[in-house]
Coordinates of C-alpha atoms in Angstrom, one line a residue:
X1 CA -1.9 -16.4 -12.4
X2 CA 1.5 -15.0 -11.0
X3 CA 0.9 -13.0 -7.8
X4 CA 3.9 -10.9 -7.1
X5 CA 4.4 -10.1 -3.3
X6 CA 6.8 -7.0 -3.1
X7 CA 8.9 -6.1 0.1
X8 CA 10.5 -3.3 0.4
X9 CA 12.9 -4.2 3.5
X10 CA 14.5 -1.9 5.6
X11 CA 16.2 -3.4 9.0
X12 CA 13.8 -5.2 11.0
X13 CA 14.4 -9.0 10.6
X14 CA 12.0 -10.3 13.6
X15 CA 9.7 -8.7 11.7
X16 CA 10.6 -8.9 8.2
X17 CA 10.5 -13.0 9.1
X18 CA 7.0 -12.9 9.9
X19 CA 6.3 -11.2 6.8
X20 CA 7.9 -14.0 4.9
X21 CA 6.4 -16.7 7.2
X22 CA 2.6 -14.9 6.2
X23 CA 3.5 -15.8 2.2
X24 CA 5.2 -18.7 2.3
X25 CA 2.3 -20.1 4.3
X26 CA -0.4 -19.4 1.8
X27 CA -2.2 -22.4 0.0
X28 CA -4.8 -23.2 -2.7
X29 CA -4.6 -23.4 -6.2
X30 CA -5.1 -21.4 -9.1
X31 CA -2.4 -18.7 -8.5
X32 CA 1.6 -18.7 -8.7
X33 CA 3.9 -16.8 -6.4
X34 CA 6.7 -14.5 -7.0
X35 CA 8.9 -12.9 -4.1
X36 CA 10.6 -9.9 -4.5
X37 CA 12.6 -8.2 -2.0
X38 CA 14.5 -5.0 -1.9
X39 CA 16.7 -4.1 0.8
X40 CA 17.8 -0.2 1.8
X41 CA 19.4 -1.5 5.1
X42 CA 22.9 -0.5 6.2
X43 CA 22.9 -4.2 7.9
X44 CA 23.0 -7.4 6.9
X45 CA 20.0 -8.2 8.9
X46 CA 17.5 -8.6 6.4
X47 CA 19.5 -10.4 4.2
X48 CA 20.3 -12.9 6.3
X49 CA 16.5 -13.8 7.4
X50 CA 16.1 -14.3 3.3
X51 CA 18.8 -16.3 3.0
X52 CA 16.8 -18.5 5.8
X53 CA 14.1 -18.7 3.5
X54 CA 15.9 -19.6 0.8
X55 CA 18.3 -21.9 1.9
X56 CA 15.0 -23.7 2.8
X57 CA 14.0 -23.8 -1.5
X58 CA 11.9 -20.6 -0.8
X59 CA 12.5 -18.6 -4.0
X60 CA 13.3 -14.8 -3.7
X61 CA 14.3 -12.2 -5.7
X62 CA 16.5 -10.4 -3.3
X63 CA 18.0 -7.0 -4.0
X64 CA 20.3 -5.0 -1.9
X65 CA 20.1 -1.3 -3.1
X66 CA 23.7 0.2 -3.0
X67 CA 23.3 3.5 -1.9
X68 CA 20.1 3.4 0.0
X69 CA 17.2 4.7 -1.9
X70 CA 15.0 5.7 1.0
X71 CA 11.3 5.1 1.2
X72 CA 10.0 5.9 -2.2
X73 CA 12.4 4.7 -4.4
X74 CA 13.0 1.7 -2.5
X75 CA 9.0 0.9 -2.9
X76 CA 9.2 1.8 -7.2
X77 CA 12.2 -0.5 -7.0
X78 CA 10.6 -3.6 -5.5
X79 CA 7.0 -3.0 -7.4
X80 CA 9.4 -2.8 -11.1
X81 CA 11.1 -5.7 -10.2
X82 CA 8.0 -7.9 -10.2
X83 CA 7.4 -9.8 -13.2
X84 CA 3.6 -11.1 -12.0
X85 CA 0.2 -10.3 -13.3
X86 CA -1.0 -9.2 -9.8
X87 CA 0.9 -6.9 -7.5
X88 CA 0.8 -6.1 -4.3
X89 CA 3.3 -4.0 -2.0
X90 CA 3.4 -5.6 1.2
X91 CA 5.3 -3.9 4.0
X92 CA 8.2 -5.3 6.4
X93 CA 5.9 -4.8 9.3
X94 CA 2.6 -5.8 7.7
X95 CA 1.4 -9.9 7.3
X96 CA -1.3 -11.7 5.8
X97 CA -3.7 -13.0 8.3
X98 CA -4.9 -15.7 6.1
X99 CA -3.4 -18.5 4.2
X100 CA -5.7 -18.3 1.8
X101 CA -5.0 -14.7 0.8
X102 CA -3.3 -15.1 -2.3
X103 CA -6.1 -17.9 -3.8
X104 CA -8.9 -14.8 -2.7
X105 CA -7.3 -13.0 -4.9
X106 CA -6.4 -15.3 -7.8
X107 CA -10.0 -16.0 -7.8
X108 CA -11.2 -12.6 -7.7
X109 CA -9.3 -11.7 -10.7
X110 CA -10.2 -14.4 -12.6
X111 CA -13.2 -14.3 -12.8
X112 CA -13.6 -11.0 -13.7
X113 CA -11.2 -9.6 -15.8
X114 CA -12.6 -5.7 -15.5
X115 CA -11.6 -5.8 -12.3
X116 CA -8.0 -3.8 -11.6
X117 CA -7.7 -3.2 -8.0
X118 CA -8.8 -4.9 -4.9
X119 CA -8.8 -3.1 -1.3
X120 CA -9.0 -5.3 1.6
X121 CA -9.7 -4.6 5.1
X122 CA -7.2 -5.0 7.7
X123 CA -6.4 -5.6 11.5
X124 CA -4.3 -3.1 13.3
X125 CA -2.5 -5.1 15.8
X126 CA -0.6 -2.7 18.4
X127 CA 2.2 -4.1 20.8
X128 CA 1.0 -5.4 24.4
X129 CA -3.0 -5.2 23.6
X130 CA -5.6 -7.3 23.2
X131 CA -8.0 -5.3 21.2
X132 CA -7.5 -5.4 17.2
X133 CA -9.0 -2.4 15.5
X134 CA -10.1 -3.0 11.8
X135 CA -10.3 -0.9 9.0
X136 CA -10.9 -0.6 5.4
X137 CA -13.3 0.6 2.5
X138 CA -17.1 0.9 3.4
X139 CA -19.0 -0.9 0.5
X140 CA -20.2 2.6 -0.5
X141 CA -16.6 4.1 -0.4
X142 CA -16.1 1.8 -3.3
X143 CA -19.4 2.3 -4.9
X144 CA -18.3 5.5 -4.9
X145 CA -15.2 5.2 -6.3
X146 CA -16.1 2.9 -9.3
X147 CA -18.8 5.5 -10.2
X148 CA -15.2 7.8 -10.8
X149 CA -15.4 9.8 -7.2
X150 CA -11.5 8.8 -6.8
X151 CA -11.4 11.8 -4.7
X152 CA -13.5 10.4 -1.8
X153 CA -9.8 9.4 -0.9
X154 CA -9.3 12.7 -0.2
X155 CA -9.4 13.9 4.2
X156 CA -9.4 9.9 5.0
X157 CA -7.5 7.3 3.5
X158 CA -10.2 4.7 3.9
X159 CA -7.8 2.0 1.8
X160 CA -5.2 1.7 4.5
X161 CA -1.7 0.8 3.8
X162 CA -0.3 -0.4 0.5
X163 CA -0.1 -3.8 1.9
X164 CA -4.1 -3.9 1.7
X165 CA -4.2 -2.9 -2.3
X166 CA -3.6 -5.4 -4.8
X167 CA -3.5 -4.5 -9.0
X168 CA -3.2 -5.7 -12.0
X169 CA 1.0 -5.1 -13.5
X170 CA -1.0 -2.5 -16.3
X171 CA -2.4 -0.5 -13.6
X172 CA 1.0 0.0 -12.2
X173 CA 2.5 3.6 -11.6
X174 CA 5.5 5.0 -9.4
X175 CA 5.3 6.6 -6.0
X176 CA 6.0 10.0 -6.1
X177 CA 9.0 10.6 -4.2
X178 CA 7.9 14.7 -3.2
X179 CA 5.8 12.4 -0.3
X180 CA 6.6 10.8 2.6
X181 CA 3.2 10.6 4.5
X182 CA 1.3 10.2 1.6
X183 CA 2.6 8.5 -0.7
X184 CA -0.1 5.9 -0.6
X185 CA -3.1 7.6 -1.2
X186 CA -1.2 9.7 -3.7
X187 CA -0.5 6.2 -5.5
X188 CA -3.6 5.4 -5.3
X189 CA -5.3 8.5 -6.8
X190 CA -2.6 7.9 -9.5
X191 CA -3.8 4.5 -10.6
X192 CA -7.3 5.6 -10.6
X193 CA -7.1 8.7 -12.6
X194 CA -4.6 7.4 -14.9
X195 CA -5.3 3.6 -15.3
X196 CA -9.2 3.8 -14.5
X197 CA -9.9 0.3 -12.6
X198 CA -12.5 -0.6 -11.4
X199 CA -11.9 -1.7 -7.6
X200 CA -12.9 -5.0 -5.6
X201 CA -13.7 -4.8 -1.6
X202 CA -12.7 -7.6 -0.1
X203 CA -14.9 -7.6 3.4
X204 CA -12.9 -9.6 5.6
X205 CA -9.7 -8.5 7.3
X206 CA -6.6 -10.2 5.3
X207 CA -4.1 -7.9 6.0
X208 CA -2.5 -7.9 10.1
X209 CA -1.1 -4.1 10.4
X210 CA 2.0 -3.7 12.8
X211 CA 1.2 0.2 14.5
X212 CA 2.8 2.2 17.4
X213 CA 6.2 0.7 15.8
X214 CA 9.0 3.1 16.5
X215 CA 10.1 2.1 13.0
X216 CA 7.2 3.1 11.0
X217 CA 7.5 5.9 8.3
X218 CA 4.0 6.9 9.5
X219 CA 4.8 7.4 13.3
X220 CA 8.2 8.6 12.9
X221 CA 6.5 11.8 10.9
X222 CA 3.7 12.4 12.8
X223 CA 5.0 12.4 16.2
X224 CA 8.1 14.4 15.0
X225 CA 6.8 16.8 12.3
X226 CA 3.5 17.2 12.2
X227 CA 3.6 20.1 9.7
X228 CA 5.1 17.7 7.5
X229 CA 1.9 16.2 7.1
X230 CA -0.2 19.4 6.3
X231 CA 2.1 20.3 3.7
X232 CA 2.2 17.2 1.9
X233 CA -2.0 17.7 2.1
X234 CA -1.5 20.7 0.3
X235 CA 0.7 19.1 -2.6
X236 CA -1.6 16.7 -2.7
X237 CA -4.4 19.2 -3.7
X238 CA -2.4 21.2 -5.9
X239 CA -1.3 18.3 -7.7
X240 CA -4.6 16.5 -8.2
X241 CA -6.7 19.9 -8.5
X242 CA -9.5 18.8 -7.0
X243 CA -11.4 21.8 -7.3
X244 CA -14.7 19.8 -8.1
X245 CA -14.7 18.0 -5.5
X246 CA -13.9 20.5 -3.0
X247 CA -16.9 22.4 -4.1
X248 CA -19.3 19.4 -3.7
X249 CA -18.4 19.7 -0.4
X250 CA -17.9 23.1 0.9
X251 CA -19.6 25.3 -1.5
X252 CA -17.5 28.1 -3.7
X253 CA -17.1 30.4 -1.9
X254 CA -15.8 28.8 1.5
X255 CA -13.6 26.9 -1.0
X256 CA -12.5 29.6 -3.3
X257 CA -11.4 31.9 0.7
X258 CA -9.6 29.0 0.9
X259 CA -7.6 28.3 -1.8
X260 CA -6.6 32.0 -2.0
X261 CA -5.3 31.8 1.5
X262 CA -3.1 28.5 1.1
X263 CA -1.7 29.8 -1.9
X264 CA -3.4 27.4 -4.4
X265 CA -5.0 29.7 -6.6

């Protein structure tokens, strides 16, 4: 089985080289790996710490993108890239906090081919503490969702970052580049309405999540534009009509008051 670890790069090399260091490091049998990276720097910083990987016999697909196709486009670009029969989109700033990641996952697919997705839990790792928060699905979060209640995703991303998901190459679709802030639960609502997998928790954290990063996408909107994020909410609903679910949980009328005042009706 070909795993396909997809990084979409932008600046950040001391970073970027732990990344790298996290797959390069993984052992077991029963999967191959494929490294993909795209780069949207304006530097030659993150080429250069692949070219240390690779002068060492590391193989990586490397990409610079020429002009720069920001955040979205630069994550569609890595993921098409991949040629593997697992995917997973692992972040600059993100690592694997086990070796033995990528055979998990080979043997979690294996053996059971209806499965499409896996969501892992993670570490959050902030600069200068001690204290490692974790998060991730709740094993009736994905009950939930495998019964088709994709829209539990909906008011809390419980799957993290993209660098915790992992699915099959058919299950693959595009980020939608109208978000910025939520362009992973939009992707992920978009693999489970459109591609229907059933997903896989895997209870331990895996996944070591960099936060408080001046770099992040995440940080740099909230902390600047916090409106940003209310509207993107908004298109969210209006693009995935979730009417149903809405009035599971707030009744029709409250629901309907609401719609009418955001404009969604």
């Amino acid at each position: 089985m070909k795993i396909s670890i997809c990084i979409p790069a932008y600046e950040a090399p001391r970073l970027l080289f732990r990344a790298l260091l996290s797959v390069v490091s993984q052992s077991g049998e029963g999967f191959q790996t494929e490294i993909v990276v795209t780069d949207d720097s304006r530097s030659d910083a993150v080429q250069n710490v692949v070219r240390q990987f690779q002068d060492k016999g590391t193989d990586i697909t490397y990409v610079r993108n020429q002009p720069s196709l920001g955040a979205p486009g630069n994550w569609n670009k890595a993921l098409r890239l991949a040629t593997g029969d697992v995917l997973t989109l692992l972040h600059h700033d993100d690592f694997f906090l086990r070796n033995d990641y990528l055979a998990k996952l080979a043997q979690v697919y294996s053996s059971d081919p209806s499965i499409g997705m896996t969501m892992a839990r993670s570490s959050w790792i902030r600069p200068l503490s001690p204290t490692r928060l974790q998060r991730g699905p709740s094993k009736r979060q994905i009950l939930k969702l495998n019964a088709g209640y994709m829209l539990e995703l909906f008011g809390t991303n419980f799957a993290s970052t993209p660098s915790a998901v992992t699915f099959r190459s058919q299950c693959l679709e595009d980020y939608d580049k109208q978000f910025k802030y939520l362009l992973d639960v939009d992707h992920y609502l978009a693999i489970l309405k459109l591609r229907s997998p059933r997903v896989k928790r895997l209870d331990k954290p895996w996944i070591g999540i960099n936060v408080e990063d001046p770099g992040q996408i995440t940080n740099a909107i909230v902390f600047r534009n916090p409106d940003s994020i209310k509207a993107e909410w908004k298109a969210l609903f209006a693009k995935w009509a979730p009417r149903d679910f809405l009035i599971r949980r707030l009744g029709a009328t409250k629901i309907s008051k609401a719609l009418e005042k955001d404009g969604l009706t």
